[in-house]
Coordinates of C-alpha atoms in Angstrom, one line a residue:
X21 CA -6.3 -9.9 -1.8
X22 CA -5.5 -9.4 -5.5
X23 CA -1.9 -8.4 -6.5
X24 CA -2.0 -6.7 -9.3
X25 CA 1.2 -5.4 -9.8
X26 CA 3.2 -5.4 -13.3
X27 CA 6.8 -7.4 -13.1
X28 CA 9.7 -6.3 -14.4
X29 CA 12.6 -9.1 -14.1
X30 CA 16.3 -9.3 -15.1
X31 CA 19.5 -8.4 -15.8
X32 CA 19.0 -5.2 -17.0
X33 CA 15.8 -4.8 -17.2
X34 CA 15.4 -0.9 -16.0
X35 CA 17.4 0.3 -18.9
X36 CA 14.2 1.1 -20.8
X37 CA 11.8 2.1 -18.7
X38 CA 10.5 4.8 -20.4
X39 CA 7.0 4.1 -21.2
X40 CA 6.1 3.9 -17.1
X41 CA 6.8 7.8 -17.7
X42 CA 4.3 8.9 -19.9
X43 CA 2.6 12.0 -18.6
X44 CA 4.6 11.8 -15.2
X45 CA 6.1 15.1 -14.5
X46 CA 6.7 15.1 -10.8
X47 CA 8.7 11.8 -9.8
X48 CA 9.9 11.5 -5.9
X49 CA 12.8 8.6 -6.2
X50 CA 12.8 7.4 -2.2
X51 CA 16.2 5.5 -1.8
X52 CA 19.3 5.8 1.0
X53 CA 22.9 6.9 0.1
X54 CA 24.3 3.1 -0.4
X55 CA 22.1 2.4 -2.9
X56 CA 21.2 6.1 -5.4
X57 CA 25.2 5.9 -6.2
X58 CA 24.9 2.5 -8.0
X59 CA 24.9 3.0 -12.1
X60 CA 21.5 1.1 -12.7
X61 CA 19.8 3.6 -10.3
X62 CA 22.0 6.6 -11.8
X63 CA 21.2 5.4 -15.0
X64 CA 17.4 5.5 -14.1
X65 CA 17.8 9.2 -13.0
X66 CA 19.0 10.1 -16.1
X67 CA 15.9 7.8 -18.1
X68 CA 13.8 10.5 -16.2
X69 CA 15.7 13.5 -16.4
X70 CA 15.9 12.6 -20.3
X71 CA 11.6 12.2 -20.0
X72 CA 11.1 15.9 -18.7
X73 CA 10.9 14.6 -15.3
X74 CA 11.1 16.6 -12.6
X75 CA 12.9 14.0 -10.2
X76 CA 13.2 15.0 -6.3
X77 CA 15.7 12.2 -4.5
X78 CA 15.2 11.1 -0.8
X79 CA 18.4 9.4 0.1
X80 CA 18.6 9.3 3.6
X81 CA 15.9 6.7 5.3
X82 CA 17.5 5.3 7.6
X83 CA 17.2 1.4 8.7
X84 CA 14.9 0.4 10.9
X85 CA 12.8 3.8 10.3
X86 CA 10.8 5.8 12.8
X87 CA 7.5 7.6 12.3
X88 CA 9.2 10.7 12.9
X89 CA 11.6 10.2 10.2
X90 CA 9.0 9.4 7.1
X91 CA 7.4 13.0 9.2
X92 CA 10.9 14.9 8.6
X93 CA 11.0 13.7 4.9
X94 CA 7.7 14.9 4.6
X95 CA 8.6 18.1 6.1
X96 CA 11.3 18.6 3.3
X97 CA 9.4 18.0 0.3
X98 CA 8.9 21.0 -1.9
X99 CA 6.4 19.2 -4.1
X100 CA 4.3 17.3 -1.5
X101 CA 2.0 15.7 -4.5
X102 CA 3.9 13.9 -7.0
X103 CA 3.3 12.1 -9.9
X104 CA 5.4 8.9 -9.5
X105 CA 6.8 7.5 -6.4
X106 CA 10.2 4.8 -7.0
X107 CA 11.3 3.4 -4.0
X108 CA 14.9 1.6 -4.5
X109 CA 16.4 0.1 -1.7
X110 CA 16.1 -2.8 1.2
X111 CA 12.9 -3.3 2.9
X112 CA 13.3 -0.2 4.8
X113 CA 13.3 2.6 1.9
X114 CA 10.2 0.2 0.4
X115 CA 8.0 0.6 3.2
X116 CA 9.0 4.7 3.5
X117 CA 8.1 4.6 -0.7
X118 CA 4.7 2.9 0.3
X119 CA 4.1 5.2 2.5
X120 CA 5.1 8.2 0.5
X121 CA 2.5 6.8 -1.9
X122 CA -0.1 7.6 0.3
X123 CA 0.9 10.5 2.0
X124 CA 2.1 12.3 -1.6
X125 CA -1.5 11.3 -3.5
X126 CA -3.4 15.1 -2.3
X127 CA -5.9 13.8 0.2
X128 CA -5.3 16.2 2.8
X129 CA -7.6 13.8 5.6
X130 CA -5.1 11.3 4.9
X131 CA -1.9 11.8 7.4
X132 CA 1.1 9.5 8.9
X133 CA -0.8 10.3 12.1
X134 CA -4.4 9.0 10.4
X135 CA -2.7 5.7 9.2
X136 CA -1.2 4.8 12.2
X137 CA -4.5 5.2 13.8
X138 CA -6.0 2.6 11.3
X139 CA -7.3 4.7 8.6
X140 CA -8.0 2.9 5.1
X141 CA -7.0 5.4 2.6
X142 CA -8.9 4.8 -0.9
X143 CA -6.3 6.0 -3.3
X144 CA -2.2 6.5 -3.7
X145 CA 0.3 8.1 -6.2
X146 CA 0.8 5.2 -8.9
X147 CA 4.7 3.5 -7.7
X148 CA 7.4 1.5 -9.1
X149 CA 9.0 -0.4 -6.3
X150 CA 12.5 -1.9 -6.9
X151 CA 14.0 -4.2 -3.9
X152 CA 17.7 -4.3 -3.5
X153 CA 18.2 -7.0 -1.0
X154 CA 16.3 -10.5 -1.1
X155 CA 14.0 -10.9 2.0
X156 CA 11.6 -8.4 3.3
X157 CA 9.0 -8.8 0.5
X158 CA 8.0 -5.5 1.0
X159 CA 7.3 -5.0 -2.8
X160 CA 4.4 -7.3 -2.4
X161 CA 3.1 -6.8 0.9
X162 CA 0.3 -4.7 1.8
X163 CA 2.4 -3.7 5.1
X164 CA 4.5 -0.7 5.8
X165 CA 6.8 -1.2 9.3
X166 CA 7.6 1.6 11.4
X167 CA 9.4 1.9 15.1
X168 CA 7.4 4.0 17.5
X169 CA 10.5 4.8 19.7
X170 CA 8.5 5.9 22.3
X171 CA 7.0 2.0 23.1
X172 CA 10.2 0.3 22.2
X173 CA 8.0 -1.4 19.3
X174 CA 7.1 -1.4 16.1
X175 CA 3.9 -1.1 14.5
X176 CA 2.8 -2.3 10.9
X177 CA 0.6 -0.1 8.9
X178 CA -1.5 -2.5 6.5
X179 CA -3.4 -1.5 3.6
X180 CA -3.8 -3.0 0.1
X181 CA -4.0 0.4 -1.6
X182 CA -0.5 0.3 -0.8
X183 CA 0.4 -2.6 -3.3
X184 CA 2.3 -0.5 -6.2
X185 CA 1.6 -0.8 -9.9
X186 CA 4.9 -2.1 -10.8
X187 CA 7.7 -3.8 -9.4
X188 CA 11.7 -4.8 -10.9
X189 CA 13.5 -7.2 -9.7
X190 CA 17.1 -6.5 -11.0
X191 CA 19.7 -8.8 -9.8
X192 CA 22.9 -6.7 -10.6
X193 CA 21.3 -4.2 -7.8
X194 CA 21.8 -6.9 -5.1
X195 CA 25.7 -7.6 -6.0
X196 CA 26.9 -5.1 -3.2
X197 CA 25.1 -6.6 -0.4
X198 CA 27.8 -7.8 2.3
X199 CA 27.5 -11.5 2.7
X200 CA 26.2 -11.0 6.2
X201 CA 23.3 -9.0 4.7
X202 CA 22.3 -11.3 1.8
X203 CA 22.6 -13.9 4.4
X204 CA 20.3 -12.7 6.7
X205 CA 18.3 -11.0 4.5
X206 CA 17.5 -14.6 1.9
X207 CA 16.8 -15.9 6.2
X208 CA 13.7 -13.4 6.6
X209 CA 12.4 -14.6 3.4
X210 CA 12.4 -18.0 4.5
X211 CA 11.1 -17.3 7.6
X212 CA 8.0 -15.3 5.7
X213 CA 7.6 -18.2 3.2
X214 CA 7.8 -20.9 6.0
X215 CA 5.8 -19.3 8.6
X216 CA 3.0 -18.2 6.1
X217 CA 2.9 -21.6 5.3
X218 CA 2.2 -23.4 7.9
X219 CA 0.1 -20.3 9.5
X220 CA -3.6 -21.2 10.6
X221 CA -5.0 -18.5 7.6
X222 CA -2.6 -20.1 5.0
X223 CA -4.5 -21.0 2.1
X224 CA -4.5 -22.6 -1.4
X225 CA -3.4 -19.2 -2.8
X226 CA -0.8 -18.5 -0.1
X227 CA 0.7 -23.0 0.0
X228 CA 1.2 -21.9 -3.9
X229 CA 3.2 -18.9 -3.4
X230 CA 5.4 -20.4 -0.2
X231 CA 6.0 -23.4 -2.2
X232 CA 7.4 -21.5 -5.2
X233 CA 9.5 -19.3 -3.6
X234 CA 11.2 -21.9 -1.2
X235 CA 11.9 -24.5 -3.9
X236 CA 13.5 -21.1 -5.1
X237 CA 15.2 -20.6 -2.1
X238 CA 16.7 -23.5 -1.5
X239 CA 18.4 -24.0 -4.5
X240 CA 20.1 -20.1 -4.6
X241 CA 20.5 -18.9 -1.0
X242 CA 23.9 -20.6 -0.2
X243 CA 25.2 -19.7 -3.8
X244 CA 23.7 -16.3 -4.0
X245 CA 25.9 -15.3 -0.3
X246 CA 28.7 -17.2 -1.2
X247 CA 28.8 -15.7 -4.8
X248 CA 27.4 -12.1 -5.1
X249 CA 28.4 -12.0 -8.6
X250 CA 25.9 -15.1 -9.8
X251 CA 23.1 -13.3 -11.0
X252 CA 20.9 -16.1 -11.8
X253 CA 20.9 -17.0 -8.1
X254 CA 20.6 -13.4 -7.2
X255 CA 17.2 -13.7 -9.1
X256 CA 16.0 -16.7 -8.0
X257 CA 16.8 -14.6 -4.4
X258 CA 14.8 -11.6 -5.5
X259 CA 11.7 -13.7 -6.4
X260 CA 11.8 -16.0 -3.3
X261 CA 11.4 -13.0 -1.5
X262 CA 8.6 -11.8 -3.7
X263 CA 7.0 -14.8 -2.9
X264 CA 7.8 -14.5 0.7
X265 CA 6.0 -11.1 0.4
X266 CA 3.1 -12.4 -1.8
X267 CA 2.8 -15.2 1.4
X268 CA 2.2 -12.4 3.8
X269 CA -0.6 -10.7 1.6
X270 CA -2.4 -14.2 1.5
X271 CA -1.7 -15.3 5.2
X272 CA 0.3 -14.1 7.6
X273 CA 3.6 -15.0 9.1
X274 CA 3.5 -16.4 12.9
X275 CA 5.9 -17.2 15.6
X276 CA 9.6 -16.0 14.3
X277 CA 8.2 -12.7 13.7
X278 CA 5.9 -12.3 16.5
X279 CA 9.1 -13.0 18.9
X280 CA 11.8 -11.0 16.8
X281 CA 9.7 -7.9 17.1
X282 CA 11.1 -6.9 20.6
X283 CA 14.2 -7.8 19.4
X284 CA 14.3 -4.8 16.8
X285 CA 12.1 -2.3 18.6
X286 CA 14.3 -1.9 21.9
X287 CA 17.5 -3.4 21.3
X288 CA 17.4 -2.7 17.7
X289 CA 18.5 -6.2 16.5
X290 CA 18.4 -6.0 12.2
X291 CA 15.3 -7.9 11.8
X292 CA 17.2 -10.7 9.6
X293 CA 19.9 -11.5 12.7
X294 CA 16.3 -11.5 14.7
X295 CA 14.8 -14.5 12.4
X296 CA 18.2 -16.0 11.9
X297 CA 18.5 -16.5 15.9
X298 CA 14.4 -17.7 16.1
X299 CA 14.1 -20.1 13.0
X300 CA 14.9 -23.5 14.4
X301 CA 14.0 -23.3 18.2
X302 CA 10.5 -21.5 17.0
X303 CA 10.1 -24.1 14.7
X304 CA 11.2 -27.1 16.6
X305 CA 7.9 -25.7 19.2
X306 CA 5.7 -25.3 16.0
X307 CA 6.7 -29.2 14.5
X308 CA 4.1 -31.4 16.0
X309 CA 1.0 -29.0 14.9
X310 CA 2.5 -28.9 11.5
X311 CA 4.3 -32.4 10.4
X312 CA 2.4 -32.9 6.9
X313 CA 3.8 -29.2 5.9
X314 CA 7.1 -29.7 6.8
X315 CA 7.3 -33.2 5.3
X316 CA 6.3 -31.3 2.1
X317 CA 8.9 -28.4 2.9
X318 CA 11.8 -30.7 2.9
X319 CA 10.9 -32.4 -0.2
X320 CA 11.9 -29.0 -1.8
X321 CA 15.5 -29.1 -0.4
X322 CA 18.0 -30.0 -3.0
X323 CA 19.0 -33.5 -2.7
X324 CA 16.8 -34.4 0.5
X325 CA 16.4 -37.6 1.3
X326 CA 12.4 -38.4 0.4
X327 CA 12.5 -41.6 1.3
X328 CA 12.4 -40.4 5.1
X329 CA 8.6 -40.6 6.7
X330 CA 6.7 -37.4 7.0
X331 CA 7.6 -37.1 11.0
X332 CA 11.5 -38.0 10.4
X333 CA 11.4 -35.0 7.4
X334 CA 9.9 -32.6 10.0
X335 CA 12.6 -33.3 12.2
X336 CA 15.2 -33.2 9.6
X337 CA 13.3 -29.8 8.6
X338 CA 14.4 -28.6 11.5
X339 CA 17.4 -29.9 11.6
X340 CA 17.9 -28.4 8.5
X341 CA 17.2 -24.6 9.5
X342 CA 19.6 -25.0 12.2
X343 CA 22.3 -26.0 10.0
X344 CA 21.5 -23.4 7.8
X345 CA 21.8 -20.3 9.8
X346 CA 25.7 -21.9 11.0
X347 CA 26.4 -22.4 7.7
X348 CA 25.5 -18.7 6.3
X349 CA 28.0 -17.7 9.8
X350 CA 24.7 -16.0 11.6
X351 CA 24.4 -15.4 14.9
X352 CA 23.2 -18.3 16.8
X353 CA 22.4 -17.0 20.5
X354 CA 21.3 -13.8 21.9
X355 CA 24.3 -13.6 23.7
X356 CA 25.9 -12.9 20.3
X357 CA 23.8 -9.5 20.3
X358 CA 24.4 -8.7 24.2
X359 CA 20.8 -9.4 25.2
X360 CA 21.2 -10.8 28.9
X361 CA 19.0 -13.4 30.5
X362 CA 18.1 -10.5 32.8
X363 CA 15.8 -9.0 29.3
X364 CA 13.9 -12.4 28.9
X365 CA 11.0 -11.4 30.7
X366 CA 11.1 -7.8 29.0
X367 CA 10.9 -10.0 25.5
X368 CA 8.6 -12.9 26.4
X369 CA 6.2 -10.1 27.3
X370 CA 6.7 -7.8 23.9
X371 CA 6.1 -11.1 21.7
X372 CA 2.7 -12.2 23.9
X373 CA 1.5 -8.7 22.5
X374 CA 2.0 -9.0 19.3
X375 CA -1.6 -11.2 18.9
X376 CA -1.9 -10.1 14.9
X377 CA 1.1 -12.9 14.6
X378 CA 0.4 -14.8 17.6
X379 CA -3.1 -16.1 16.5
X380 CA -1.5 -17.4 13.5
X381 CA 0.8 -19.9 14.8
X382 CA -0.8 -23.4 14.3
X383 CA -0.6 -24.1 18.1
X384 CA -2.0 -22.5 21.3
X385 CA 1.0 -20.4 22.6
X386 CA 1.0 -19.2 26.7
X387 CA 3.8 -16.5 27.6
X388 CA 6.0 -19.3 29.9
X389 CA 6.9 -21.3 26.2
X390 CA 8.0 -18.2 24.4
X391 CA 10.2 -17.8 27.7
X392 CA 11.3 -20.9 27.3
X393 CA 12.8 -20.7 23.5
X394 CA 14.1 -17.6 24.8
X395 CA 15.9 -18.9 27.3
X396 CA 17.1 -21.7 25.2
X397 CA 19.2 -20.1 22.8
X398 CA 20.8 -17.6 25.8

């Protein structure tokens, strides 16, 4: 799958933007009310308004958003075909933006309905996507996540049209995260860099992309939580999860995701806390399959100890995550998040389903062992 999206990086950077406006009339900025406030996005209103831009501004998607909300922002649109979509926000307003991209482009056979079904749509409205939290990738995945309410899941719509012509990645847009967020949010990019790499589809292209982003990683993610003004580790956040997302387009994530899925879609765990919780016990059951790409993962850790052989680094790898997620203060146990030994079986069954992620883990994986991890973090 070729990325072809142009980059736009730094502190910043969207204060000209004006030649992505040529000949765009019709821009729909998708966005929620935490973020369209902030001056960089304010200031890129006004860029458009300055243009001639007719700009129509979506700021209510909600987290974790349900195919019946992208259907009621539909429903308001004045100007269902646009010229421009900009999604600015977290992973949630990205996927909604994505979405829009489709859905706004004038093919009238092409409808949420039709893409949840598995249609492959040909064409989109051209986008600029600009991620304000560091994890979900979603500016370089070909994926777009929706809850179905009705099945207590969620469901991933996956196309490469989707992939937008443009992406910024502005650090002084990620300064107002909560810690909490920024912690669990830099988590789910690790767990998409991680899993991807060690996934049974991973590849040249994909090893190249995971590697990047977590030598990245693990350099900024402590300093970018504990100081939200440091924008050079905000970056180096912002493009680990690019890479994270650019992963996912080349392989697939596995395990953590496959099991945090019924987490989020009936108890409506934020799918960073999910990942946070999963990391180490998943990937303490992944280890053995894996030991050469975990060795090479810990070499990437600031001030690892490389003389360690590759089986005592894949231990220390794991080690490592666990550490981690107490040092960024994350929850630790599902108990944390009032999920009951009682909703075990209820999850073990949700995460057997989800067979897109399952196949990818390195390892045959029977329902009783996903139990089991479940059950060991109670």
């Amino acid at each position: 799958m070729n990325i072809d999206s142009t980059i736009i990086s730094g502190y910043q950077s969207l204060q000209d933007i004006g030649y992505l406006l040529t000949g765009k009339r019709q821009v729909l900025l998708v966005s929620d009310k935490n973020i369209i406030g902030l001056p960089p996005v304010q200031s890129l209103i006004t860029q458009m308004q300055k243009a001639g831009c007719q700009v129509t501004v979506i700021d209510n998607v909600p987290p974790e958003p349900s195919q019946h909300d992208v259907t009621a922002i539909l429903s308001a649109l004045k100007k269902p075909v646009v010229d421009l979509v900009i999604g600015a926000g977290g992973g949630s307003v990205l996927d909604v933006a994505k979405l829009l991209s489709l859905l706004c482009a004038g093919d009238e056979n092409v409808t949420l309905e039709s893409l949840l079904a598995g249609e492959k749509p040909q064409r989109r409205t051209p986008s600029l996507l600009i991620p304000t939290t560091a994890g979900t990738g979603s500016e370089s995945t070909p994926n777009a996540i929706l809850a179905i309410p009705e099945k207590e899941t969620k469901v991933g719509i996956i196309t490469p049209v989707m992939l937008p012509d443009y992406v910024a990645l502005v650090p002084e847009l990620t300064t107002s995260m909560p810690a909490h967020i920024a912690a669990s949010t830099g988590i789910d990019a690790l767990c998409h860099l991680f899993e991807c790499f060690t996934s049974v589809i991973a590849s040249p292209v994909s090893d190249n992309f995971a590697l990047v982003g977590m030598k990245k990683l693990f350099a900024s993610i402590e300093t970018a939580v504990a100081e939200p003004g440091n924008l050079a580790a905000r970056l180096d956040m912002l493009w680990a999860s690019y890479y994270g997302g650019a992963s996912i387009a080349h392989a697939g994530t596995h395990m953590v995701h496959a099991m945090s899925y019924p987490l989020g879609g009936k108890y409506h765990i934020p799918h960073g806390i999910a990942n946070a919780i999963l990391l180490a016990p998943c990937m303490a059951f992944v280890r053995p399959s894996a030991v050469s790409k975990f060795a090479r993962a810990w070499d990437l850790i600031p001030d690892a100890d490389l003389k360690l052989s590759e089986e005592e680094k894949s231990y220390a790898l794991v080690e490592y995550f666990d550490a981690l997620v107490h040092r960024l203060d994350l929850p630790v146990k599902l108990s944390q998040l009032n999920i009951t030994p009682d909703d075990i079986p209820y999850l073990s069954q949700g995460a057997i389903e989800v067979q897109r992620l399952i196949k990818n883990v390195p390892m045959p994986v029977e329902k009783n062992q996903i139990e089991e991890i479940y059950r060991s973090i109670r």
